[in-house]
Coordinates of C-alpha atoms and ligand atoms in Angstrom, one line a residue:
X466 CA 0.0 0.0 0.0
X467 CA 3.1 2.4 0.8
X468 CA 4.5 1.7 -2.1
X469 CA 1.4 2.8 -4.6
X470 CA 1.0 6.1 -2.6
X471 CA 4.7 6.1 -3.3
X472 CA 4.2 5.3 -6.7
X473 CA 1.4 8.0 -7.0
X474 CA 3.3 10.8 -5.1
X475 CA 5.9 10.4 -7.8
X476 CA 3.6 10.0 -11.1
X477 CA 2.2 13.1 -9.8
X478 CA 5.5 15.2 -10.7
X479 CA 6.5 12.3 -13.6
X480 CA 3.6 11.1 -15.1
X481 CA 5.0 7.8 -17.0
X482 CA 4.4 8.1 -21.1
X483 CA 2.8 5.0 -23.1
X484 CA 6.3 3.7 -24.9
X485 CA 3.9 3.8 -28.5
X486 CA 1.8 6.7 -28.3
X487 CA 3.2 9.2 -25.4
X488 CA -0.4 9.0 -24.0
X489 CA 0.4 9.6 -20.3
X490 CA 0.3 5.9 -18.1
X491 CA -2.6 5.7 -15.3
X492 CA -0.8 4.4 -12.0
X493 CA -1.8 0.7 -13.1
X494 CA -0.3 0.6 -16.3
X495 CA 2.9 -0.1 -17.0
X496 CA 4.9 0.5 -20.3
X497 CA 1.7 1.1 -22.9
X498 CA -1.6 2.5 -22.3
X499 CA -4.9 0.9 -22.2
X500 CA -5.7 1.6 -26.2
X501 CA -2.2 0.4 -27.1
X502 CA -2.5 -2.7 -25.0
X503 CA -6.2 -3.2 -26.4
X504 CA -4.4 -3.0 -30.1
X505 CA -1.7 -5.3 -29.0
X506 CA -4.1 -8.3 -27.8
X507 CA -5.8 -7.5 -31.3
X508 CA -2.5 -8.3 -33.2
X509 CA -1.6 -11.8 -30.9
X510 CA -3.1 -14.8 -33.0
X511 CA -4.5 -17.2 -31.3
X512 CA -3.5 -20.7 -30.6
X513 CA -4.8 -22.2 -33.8
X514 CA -3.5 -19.3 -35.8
X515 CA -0.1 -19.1 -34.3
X516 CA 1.0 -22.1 -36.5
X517 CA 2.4 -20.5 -39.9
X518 CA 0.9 -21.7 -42.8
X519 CA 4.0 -22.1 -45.2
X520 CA 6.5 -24.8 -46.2
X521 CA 9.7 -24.5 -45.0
X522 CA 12.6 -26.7 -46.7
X523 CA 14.3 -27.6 -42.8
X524 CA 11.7 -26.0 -40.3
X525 CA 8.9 -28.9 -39.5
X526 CA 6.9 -26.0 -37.6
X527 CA 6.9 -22.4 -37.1
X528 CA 5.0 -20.3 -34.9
X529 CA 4.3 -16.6 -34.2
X530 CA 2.7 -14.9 -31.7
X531 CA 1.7 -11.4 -33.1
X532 CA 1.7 -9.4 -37.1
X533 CA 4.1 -7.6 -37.0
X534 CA 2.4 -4.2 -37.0
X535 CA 2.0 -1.1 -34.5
X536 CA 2.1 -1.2 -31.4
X537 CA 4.3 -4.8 -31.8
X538 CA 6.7 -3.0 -34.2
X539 CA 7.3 0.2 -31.9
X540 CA 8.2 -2.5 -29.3
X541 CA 10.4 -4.4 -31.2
X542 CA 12.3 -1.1 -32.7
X543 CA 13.0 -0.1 -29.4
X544 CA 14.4 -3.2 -28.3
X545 CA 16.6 -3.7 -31.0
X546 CA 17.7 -0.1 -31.3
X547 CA 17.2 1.8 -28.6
X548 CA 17.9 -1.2 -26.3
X549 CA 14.8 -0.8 -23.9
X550 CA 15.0 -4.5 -23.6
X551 CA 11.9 -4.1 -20.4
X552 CA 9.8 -3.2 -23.6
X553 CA 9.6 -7.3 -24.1
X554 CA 7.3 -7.3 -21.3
X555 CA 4.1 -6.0 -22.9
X556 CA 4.4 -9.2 -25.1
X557 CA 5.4 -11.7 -22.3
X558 CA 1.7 -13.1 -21.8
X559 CA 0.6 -13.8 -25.1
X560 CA 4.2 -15.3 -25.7
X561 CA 4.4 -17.5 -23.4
X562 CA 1.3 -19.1 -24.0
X563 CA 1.9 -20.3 -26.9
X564 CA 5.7 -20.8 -25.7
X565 CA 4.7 -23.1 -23.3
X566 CA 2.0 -24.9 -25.1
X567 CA 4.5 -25.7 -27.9
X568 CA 7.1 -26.3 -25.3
X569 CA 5.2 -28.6 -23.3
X570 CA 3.9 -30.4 -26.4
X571 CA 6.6 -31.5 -28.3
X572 CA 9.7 -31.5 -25.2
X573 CA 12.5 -30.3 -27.1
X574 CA 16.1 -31.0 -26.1
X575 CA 16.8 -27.0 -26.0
X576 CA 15.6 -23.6 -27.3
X577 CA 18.0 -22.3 -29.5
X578 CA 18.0 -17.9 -29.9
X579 CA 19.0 -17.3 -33.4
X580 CA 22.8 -15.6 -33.0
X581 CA 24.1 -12.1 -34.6
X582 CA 27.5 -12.2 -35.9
X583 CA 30.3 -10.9 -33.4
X584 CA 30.4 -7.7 -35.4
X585 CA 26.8 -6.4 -35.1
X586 CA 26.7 -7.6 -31.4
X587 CA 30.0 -5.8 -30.8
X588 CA 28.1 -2.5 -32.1
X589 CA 25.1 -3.5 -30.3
X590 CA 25.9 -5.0 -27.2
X591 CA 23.1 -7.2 -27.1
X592 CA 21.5 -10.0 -29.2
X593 CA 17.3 -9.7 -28.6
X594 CA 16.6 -12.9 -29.5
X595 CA 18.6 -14.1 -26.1
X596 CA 17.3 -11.6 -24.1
X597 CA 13.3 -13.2 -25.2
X598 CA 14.8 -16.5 -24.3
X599 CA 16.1 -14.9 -20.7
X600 CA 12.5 -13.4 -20.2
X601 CA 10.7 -16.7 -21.4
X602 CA 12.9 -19.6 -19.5
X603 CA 11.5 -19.4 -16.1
X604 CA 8.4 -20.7 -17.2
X605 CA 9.6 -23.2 -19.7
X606 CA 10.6 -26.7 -19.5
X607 CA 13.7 -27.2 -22.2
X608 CA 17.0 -25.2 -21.2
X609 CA 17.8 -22.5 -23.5
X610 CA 21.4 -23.2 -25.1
X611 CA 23.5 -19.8 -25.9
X612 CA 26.4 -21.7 -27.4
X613 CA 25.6 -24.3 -29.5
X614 CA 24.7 -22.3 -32.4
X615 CA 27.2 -19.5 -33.7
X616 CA 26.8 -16.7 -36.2
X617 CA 30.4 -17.0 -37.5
X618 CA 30.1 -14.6 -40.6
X619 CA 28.3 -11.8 -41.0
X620 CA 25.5 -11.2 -44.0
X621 CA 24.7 -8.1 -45.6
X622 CA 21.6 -6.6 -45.0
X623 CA 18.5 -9.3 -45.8
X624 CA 16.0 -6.0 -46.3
X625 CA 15.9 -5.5 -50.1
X626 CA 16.2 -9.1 -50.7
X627 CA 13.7 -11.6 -52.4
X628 CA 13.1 -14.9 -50.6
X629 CA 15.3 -16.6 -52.9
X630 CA 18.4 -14.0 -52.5
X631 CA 18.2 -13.7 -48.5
X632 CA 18.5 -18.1 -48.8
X633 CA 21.6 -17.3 -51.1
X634 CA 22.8 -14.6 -48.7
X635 CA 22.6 -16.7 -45.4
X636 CA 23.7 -19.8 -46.8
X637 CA 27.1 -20.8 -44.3
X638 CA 26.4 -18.4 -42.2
X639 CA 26.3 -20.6 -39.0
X640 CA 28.4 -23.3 -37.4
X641 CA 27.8 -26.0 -34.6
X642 CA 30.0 -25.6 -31.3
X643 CA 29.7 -29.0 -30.7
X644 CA 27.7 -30.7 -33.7
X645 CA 27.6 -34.2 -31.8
X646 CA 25.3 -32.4 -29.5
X647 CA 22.9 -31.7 -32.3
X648 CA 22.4 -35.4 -32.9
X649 CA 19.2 -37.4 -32.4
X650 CA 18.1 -33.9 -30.8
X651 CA 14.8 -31.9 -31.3
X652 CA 15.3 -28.0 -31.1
X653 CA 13.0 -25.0 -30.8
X654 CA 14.9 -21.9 -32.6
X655 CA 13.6 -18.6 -31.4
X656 CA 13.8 -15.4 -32.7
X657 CA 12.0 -11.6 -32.7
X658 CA 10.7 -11.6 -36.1
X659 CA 9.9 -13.5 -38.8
X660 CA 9.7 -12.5 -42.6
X661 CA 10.6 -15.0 -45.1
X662 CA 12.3 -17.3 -42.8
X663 CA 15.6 -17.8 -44.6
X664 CA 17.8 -17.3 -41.4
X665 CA 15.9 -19.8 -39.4
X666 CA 15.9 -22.3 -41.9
X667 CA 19.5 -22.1 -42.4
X668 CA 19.8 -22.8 -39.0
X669 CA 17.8 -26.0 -38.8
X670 CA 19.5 -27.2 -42.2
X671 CA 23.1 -27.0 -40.5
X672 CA 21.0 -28.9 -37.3
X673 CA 19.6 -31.3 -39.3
X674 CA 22.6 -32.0 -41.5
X675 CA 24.5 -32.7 -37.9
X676 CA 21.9 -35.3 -37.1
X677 CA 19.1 -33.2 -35.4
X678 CA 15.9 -34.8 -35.7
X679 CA 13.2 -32.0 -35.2
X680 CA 13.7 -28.0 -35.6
X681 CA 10.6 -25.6 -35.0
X682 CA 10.9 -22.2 -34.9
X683 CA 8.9 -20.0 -32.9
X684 CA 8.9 -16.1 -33.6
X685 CA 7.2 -13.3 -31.4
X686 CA 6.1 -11.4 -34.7
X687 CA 5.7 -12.5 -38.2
X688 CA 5.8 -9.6 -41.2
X689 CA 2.3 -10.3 -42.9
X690 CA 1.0 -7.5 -45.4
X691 CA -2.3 -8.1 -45.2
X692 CA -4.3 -9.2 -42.5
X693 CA -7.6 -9.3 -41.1
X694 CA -7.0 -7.9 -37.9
X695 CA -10.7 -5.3 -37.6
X696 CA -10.4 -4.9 -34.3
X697 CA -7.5 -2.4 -34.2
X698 CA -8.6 0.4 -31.9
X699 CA -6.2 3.0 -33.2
X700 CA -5.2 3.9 -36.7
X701 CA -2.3 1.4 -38.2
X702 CA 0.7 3.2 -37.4
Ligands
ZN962 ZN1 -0.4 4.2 -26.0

């Protein structure tokens, strides 16, 4: 109780801004506001939609949780480039429910964050994809393994590229610390977003080629163009 008077004395003289829309934050809410949170559960598919419907050569599943679109990409931006990693947390209950009902279902040896290359994590300290896996662990069974997949080389920019070039582009791009570990073993990659899936399917072909026996990949956003998504409170940033 001291500490919400606390919290209000102090929201009186720094009223807390909605990370999307600057809207200022009742004493409740934490990080967005109650439209940007209403148009964030609108963008989270649920469970039966989650599952991607799309062939990938080495991924036997992929999931998202949300379209990528606003408020999901404001949170994402500012993770990856302002490095406002707490920004995660808006998107920690819809994540981990399909987390853990994937998790739970098919067991997997390890959860695998997709790497960056030592170059881009030298410039920005941080690779997002680990720090979802640090946020998501405590509630899920499989360990999450930070070494056994390596970015060795680094890849120009995938932005520009067709689905077929950003294949061409990633191809070699990882290695195995230890491939015998990769044997007879099922794996859950994890990543931010998803758009045509090249760099997560490079990653389960090198897994696959060293023996592994299942590789799903489960992404918190996936870049759709158009959706049917009418319950969007605010206008699509
Ligand atoms: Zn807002």
């Amino acid at each position: 109780m001291l500490h919400h008077y606390k919290e209000a004395f102090i929201r009186l003289f720094y009223p807390a801004a909605c990370e999307v829309c600057r809207a200022n934050l009742d004493l409740e809410e934490t990080i967005l506001c109650r439209r940007c949170t209403g148009n964030l559960d609108a963008l989270a598919w649920p469970m039966e939609e989650a599952l991607v419907d799309e062939r990938f050569e080495h991924l036997d599943n992929v999931w998202t949780v949300y379209a990528y679109r606003s408020p999901v990409r404001e949170l994402l931006r500012g993770v990856k480039y302002a490095r406002k990693d707490y920004l995660f947390k808006a998107c920690q209950k819809h994540a981990l429910e399909i987390a853990q009902a994937v998790t739970s279902d098919f067991g997997y040896n390890a959860i695998l964050p997709i790497p960056i290359d030592r170059l881009k994590l030298m410039k920005r300290h941080f690779n997002q994809a680990e720090i979802l896996a640090t946020m998501l662990k405590p509630w899920l069974t499989p360990p999450v393994d930070r070494s056994l997949l390596i970015k060795h080389r680094s890849i120009p920019s995938q932005t520009f590229l067709s689905q077929c070039e950003r294949a061409i582009n990633v191809y070699g791009a990882f290695q195995l610390k230890h491939p015998a570990k990769a044997r007879n073993r099922s794996f859950l990659l994890l990543d931010d977003v998803l758009t045509t899936g090249a760099t997560a399917n490079e990653a389960a072909r090198l897994l696959k080629l060293h023996g592994a026996k299942r590789v799903d990949f489960l992404a918190l956003a996936r870049a759709v163009p158009n959706i049917k998504k009418a319950t969007i409170l605010g206008p699509a940033l």
